[in-house]
């Protein structure tokens, strides 16, 4: 089990929140069990093969699967849990070029292509929505 005091969250705005000092960190802790679907344990310590998060508005903020564990259904399992974590009518995400085909396959629609700047580098991503 993940202990809240060790939880460090980087928000979409770039701010960092640590531990129980943040309401958002506490909310993230409560959906952690859903994320456990994406975890594979190997050996004594185990490794996290993938993770994702979603907020109560249905915004799927992050979805990540380690390169050694891709194409094994981990992202699908995580999304299956996250998309039903809250009673919302739609799920929204900002998908990278690489993630776009995955989300299209899951029934998401492209709303808008956009350029975002990260560390002074322009990146293309897509605002995508999926009706539930």
XYZ file of N, CA and C in Angstrom:
396
model
N 0.844 -1.188 0.000
C 0.000 0.000 0.000
C 0.882 1.242 0.000
N 0.472 2.209 -0.743
C 1.183 3.485 -0.802
C 0.809 4.305 0.417
N 1.771 4.808 1.108
C 1.495 5.646 2.276
C 1.429 7.095 1.837
N 0.398 7.801 2.297
C 0.146 9.172 1.868
C 1.332 10.099 2.095
N 2.086 9.904 3.159
C 3.172 10.853 3.431
C 4.277 10.785 2.385
N 4.324 9.688 1.609
C 5.337 9.558 0.575
C 4.829 9.952 -0.797
N 3.568 10.327 -0.864
C 2.979 10.694 -2.144
C 3.426 12.090 -2.544
N 3.982 12.217 -3.732
C 4.369 13.515 -4.286
C 3.636 13.643 -5.615
N 2.939 14.718 -5.780
C 2.124 14.914 -6.965
C 2.593 16.166 -7.685
N 2.804 16.053 -8.983
C 3.099 17.235 -9.788
C 1.832 17.578 -10.550
N 1.327 18.748 -10.329
C 0.074 19.143 -10.972
C 0.326 19.546 -12.413
N -0.753 19.623 -13.180
C -0.650 20.012 -14.586
C -0.055 21.403 -14.730
N -0.246 22.253 -13.725
C 0.292 23.608 -13.798
C 1.775 23.657 -13.443
N 2.325 22.514 -13.031
C 3.746 22.465 -12.732
C 4.070 22.614 -11.264
N 3.081 22.874 -10.420
C 3.333 22.992 -8.988
C 3.479 21.621 -8.358
N 4.198 21.551 -7.266
C 4.390 20.271 -6.589
C 3.713 20.330 -5.235
N 2.977 19.268 -4.925
C 2.298 19.163 -3.638
C 2.817 17.915 -2.962
N 3.077 17.968 -1.686
C 3.607 16.808 -0.993
C 2.663 16.359 0.099
N 2.486 15.025 0.169
C 1.819 14.375 1.274
C 0.450 14.897 1.632
N 0.106 14.747 2.885
C -1.238 15.044 3.366
C -1.518 16.535 3.439
N -0.551 17.380 3.096
C -0.764 18.825 3.123
C -1.707 19.281 2.023
N -1.991 18.439 1.074
C -2.778 18.844 -0.076
C -4.057 18.023 -0.191
N -5.185 18.702 -0.363
C -6.448 18.020 -0.589
C -6.356 17.177 -1.856
N -5.720 17.710 -2.897
C -5.591 16.955 -4.141
C -4.790 15.675 -3.903
N -3.738 15.730 -3.131
C -2.951 14.538 -2.841
C -3.800 13.504 -2.114
N -4.663 13.946 -1.193
C -5.547 13.002 -0.488
C -6.552 12.386 -1.451
N -7.091 13.177 -2.372
C -8.029 12.639 -3.357
C -7.341 11.610 -4.247
N -6.120 11.897 -4.639
C -5.367 10.957 -5.472
C -5.140 9.654 -4.721
N -4.866 9.745 -3.439
C -4.641 8.549 -2.633
C -5.859 7.629 -2.684
N -7.065 8.188 -2.661
C -8.269 7.369 -2.618
C -8.517 6.608 -3.912
N -8.039 7.104 -5.056
C -8.225 6.330 -6.270
C -7.050 5.407 -6.545
N -6.067 5.410 -5.642
C -4.867 4.599 -5.870
C -5.192 3.128 -6.075
N -6.215 2.592 -5.397
C -6.563 1.189 -5.586
C -6.927 0.893 -7.030
N -7.584 1.840 -7.696
C -7.907 1.633 -9.110
C -6.641 1.550 -9.944
N -5.660 2.334 -9.589
C -4.398 2.335 -10.325
C -3.638 1.033 -10.122
N -3.882 0.368 -8.992
C -3.166 -0.877 -8.697
C -3.381 -1.927 -9.789
N -4.432 -1.813 -10.560
C -4.653 -2.713 -11.683
C -3.446 -2.679 -12.616
N -2.799 -1.548 -12.722
C -1.666 -1.403 -13.621
C -0.339 -1.792 -13.007
N -0.344 -2.352 -11.820
C 0.914 -2.679 -11.153
C 1.240 -4.156 -11.323
N 2.469 -4.451 -11.621
C 2.962 -5.818 -11.674
C 4.078 -5.955 -10.661
N 4.027 -6.982 -9.893
C 5.081 -7.194 -8.908
C 6.050 -8.251 -9.413
N 7.314 -7.955 -9.288
C 8.356 -8.911 -9.640
C 9.379 -8.894 -8.520
N 9.681 -10.067 -8.003
C 10.664 -10.137 -6.929
C 10.137 -9.517 -5.654
N 11.024 -9.235 -4.745
C 10.656 -8.745 -3.413
C 10.082 -7.337 -3.434
N 10.706 -6.422 -4.153
C 10.281 -5.035 -4.112
C 9.157 -4.704 -5.070
N 9.034 -5.431 -6.169
C 8.014 -5.137 -7.158
C 8.352 -3.889 -7.952
N 7.721 -3.735 -9.094
C 7.907 -2.526 -9.878
C 6.536 -2.047 -10.331
N 6.416 -0.778 -10.576
C 5.180 -0.238 -11.113
C 5.321 -0.253 -12.628
N 4.509 -1.080 -13.275
C 4.564 -1.206 -14.726
C 3.798 -0.078 -15.399
N 2.823 0.491 -14.690
C 2.047 1.569 -15.262
C 1.203 2.247 -14.215
N 0.744 3.450 -14.535
C -0.126 4.183 -13.622
C -0.934 5.190 -14.421
N -1.980 5.685 -13.801
C -2.794 6.715 -14.419
C -3.566 7.446 -13.346
N -4.144 8.589 -13.705
C -4.998 9.285 -12.752
C -6.110 10.025 -13.458
N -7.178 10.222 -12.720
C -8.354 10.918 -13.223
C -8.930 11.715 -12.070
N -9.519 12.874 -12.377
C -10.124 13.645 -11.284
C -11.638 13.477 -11.312
N -12.307 14.060 -10.357
C -13.753 13.856 -10.204
C -14.574 14.499 -11.322
N -13.948 15.347 -12.154
C -14.657 15.928 -13.304
C -14.576 15.028 -14.531
N -13.777 13.962 -14.459
C -13.588 13.073 -15.601
C -12.391 13.432 -16.460
N -11.480 14.260 -15.905
C -10.267 14.605 -16.655
C -9.197 13.559 -16.366
N -8.850 12.776 -17.389
C -7.811 11.765 -17.286
C -6.492 12.480 -17.569
N -5.727 12.723 -16.516
C -4.552 13.583 -16.628
C -3.314 12.836 -17.095
N -3.034 11.696 -16.520
C -1.817 10.957 -16.866
C -2.155 9.488 -17.086
N -1.491 8.885 -18.063
C -1.537 7.444 -18.288
C -0.156 7.055 -18.790
N 0.496 6.179 -18.059
C 1.868 5.812 -18.404
C 2.052 4.316 -18.203
N 2.697 3.660 -19.170
C 3.102 2.271 -19.043
C 4.570 2.190 -19.435
N 5.373 1.592 -18.565
C 6.806 1.419 -18.823
C 6.992 0.687 -20.152
N 8.020 1.060 -20.892
C 8.244 0.510 -22.234
C 8.351 -1.018 -22.237
N 8.863 -1.610 -21.166
C 9.018 -3.066 -21.107
C 7.695 -3.793 -20.877
N 6.621 -3.041 -20.585
C 5.330 -3.664 -20.263
C 4.221 -3.216 -21.207
N 4.584 -2.541 -22.293
C 3.566 -2.087 -23.235
C 3.047 -3.261 -24.060
N 1.868 -3.082 -24.639
C 1.199 -4.093 -25.468
C 0.859 -5.357 -24.686
N 0.606 -5.209 -23.385
C 0.207 -6.335 -22.544
C -1.146 -6.079 -21.873
N -1.845 -5.037 -22.299
C -3.164 -4.757 -21.750
C -3.166 -3.932 -20.473
N -2.012 -3.446 -20.057
C -1.932 -2.700 -18.802
C -2.624 -1.348 -18.929
N -2.349 -0.594 -19.989
C -3.009 0.709 -20.170
C -4.520 0.523 -20.290
N -4.944 -0.509 -20.976
C -6.380 -0.791 -21.105
C -7.000 -1.073 -19.745
N -6.336 -1.888 -18.939
C -6.863 -2.220 -17.607
C -6.939 -0.978 -16.722
N -5.929 -0.138 -16.789
C -5.928 1.087 -15.983
C -7.068 1.997 -16.437
N -7.189 2.203 -17.755
C -8.259 3.062 -18.276
C -9.634 2.506 -17.940
N -9.800 1.190 -18.016
C -11.097 0.595 -17.679
C -11.514 0.979 -16.266
N -10.578 0.956 -15.334
C -10.876 1.323 -13.943
C -11.097 2.826 -13.802
N -10.201 3.608 -14.385
C -10.279 5.055 -14.212
C -11.533 5.652 -14.851
N -11.905 5.158 -16.008
C -13.071 5.711 -16.699
C -14.370 5.494 -15.928
N -14.355 4.575 -14.980
C -15.547 4.307 -14.178
C -15.344 4.650 -12.703
N -14.303 5.418 -12.408
C -14.008 5.780 -11.019
C -15.001 6.803 -10.468
N -15.551 7.635 -11.336
C -16.495 8.670 -10.924
C -17.716 8.601 -11.845
N -18.837 9.025 -11.332
C -20.053 9.064 -12.154
C -20.059 10.363 -12.962
N -19.507 10.273 -14.161
C -19.450 11.426 -15.069
C -20.034 11.010 -16.415
N -20.424 11.989 -17.220
C -21.025 11.692 -18.523
C -19.986 11.604 -19.640
N -18.773 12.113 -19.369
C -17.722 12.053 -20.391
C -16.347 12.070 -19.714
N -15.375 11.556 -20.443
C -13.970 11.582 -20.007
C -13.230 12.474 -20.991
N -12.373 13.339 -20.462
C -11.554 14.231 -21.283
C -10.091 13.953 -20.994
N -9.272 14.020 -22.027
C -7.827 13.885 -21.848
C -7.112 14.759 -22.870
N -5.863 15.040 -22.609
C -4.980 15.700 -23.567
C -3.955 14.646 -23.964
N -4.139 14.057 -25.131
C -3.323 12.922 -25.555
C -2.162 13.372 -26.430
N -1.026 12.737 -26.224
C 0.148 12.993 -27.077
C -0.078 12.355 -28.445
N 0.804 12.665 -29.383
C 0.749 12.032 -30.707
C 0.832 10.519 -30.556
N 1.699 10.058 -29.674
C 1.880 8.627 -29.459
C 0.646 7.969 -28.859
N -0.028 8.660 -27.938
C -1.191 8.090 -27.251
C -2.484 8.224 -28.054
N -2.499 9.090 -29.045
C -3.733 9.353 -29.808
C -4.376 8.075 -30.358
N -3.642 7.155 -31.016
C -4.286 5.944 -31.543
C -4.923 5.073 -30.447
N -4.294 5.003 -29.298
C -4.840 4.237 -28.176
C -6.204 4.786 -27.781
N -6.286 6.102 -27.615
C -7.539 6.711 -27.192
C -8.594 6.652 -28.292
N -8.203 6.812 -29.553
C -9.165 6.666 -30.650
C -9.777 5.263 -30.631
N -8.943 4.264 -30.422
C -9.407 2.872 -30.358
C -10.392 2.661 -29.211
N -10.253 3.430 -28.147
C -11.139 3.313 -26.985
C -12.417 4.139 -27.134
N -12.601 4.798 -28.264
C -13.835 5.534 -28.493
C -13.769 7.019 -28.191
N -12.572 7.543 -27.993
C -12.412 8.985 -27.782
C -12.474 9.694 -29.131
N -12.965 10.915 -29.121
C -13.012 11.761 -30.312
C -12.047 12.922 -30.146
N -11.408 13.308 -31.260
C -10.515 14.465 -31.229
C -11.372 15.723 -31.268
N -11.187 16.578 -30.272
C -11.893 17.852 -30.203
C -11.038 18.957 -30.809
N -9.742 18.898 -30.497
C -8.857 19.971 -30.959
C -7.404 19.502 -30.923
N -6.646 19.849 -31.956
C -5.186 19.683 -31.940
C -4.615 20.973 -31.386
N -3.595 20.851 -30.545
C -3.002 22.060 -29.976
C -1.501 21.884 -29.782
N -0.828 23.010 -29.620
C 0.600 23.032 -29.301
C 0.750 23.476 -27.855
N 1.495 22.716 -27.072
C 1.810 23.110 -25.702
C 3.323 23.231 -25.588
N 3.771 24.081 -24.714
C 5.206 24.303 -24.523
C 5.626 23.648 -23.211
N 6.595 22.767 -23.273
C 7.171 22.126 -22.097
C 8.687 22.291 -22.185
N 9.259 22.971 -21.204
C 10.707 23.238 -21.191
C 11.156 23.899 -22.493
N 10.375 24.879 -22.929
C 10.656 25.644 -24.149
C 10.606 24.811 -25.430
N 9.963 23.654 -25.382
C 9.837 22.799 -26.563
C 8.353 22.692 -26.908
N 7.985 23.069 -28.142
C 6.577 22.932 -28.521
C 6.232 21.466 -28.797
N 5.142 20.999 -28.199
C 4.680 19.631 -28.385
C 3.235 19.663 -28.878
N 2.926 18.767 -29.799
C 1.558 18.650 -30.284
C 0.825 17.657 -29.401
N -0.377 18.035 -28.961
C -1.250 17.076 -28.309
C -2.673 17.325 -28.754
N -3.569 16.474 -28.297
C -4.951 16.511 -28.757
C -5.897 16.492 -27.572
N -6.811 17.444 -27.541
C -7.888 17.383 -26.570
C -8.860 16.345 -27.102
N -9.123 15.322 -26.300
C -9.979 14.221 -26.732
C -11.059 13.979 -25.681
N -12.244 13.596 -26.139
C -13.350 13.311 -25.217
C -14.011 12.001 -25.596
N -14.512 11.332 -24.550
C -15.237 10.084 -24.739
C -16.547 10.179 -23.976
N -17.676 10.076 -24.670
C -18.957 10.044 -23.940
C -19.117 8.700 -23.245
N -19.702 8.728 -22.074
C -19.946 7.470 -21.352
C -21.421 7.123 -21.381
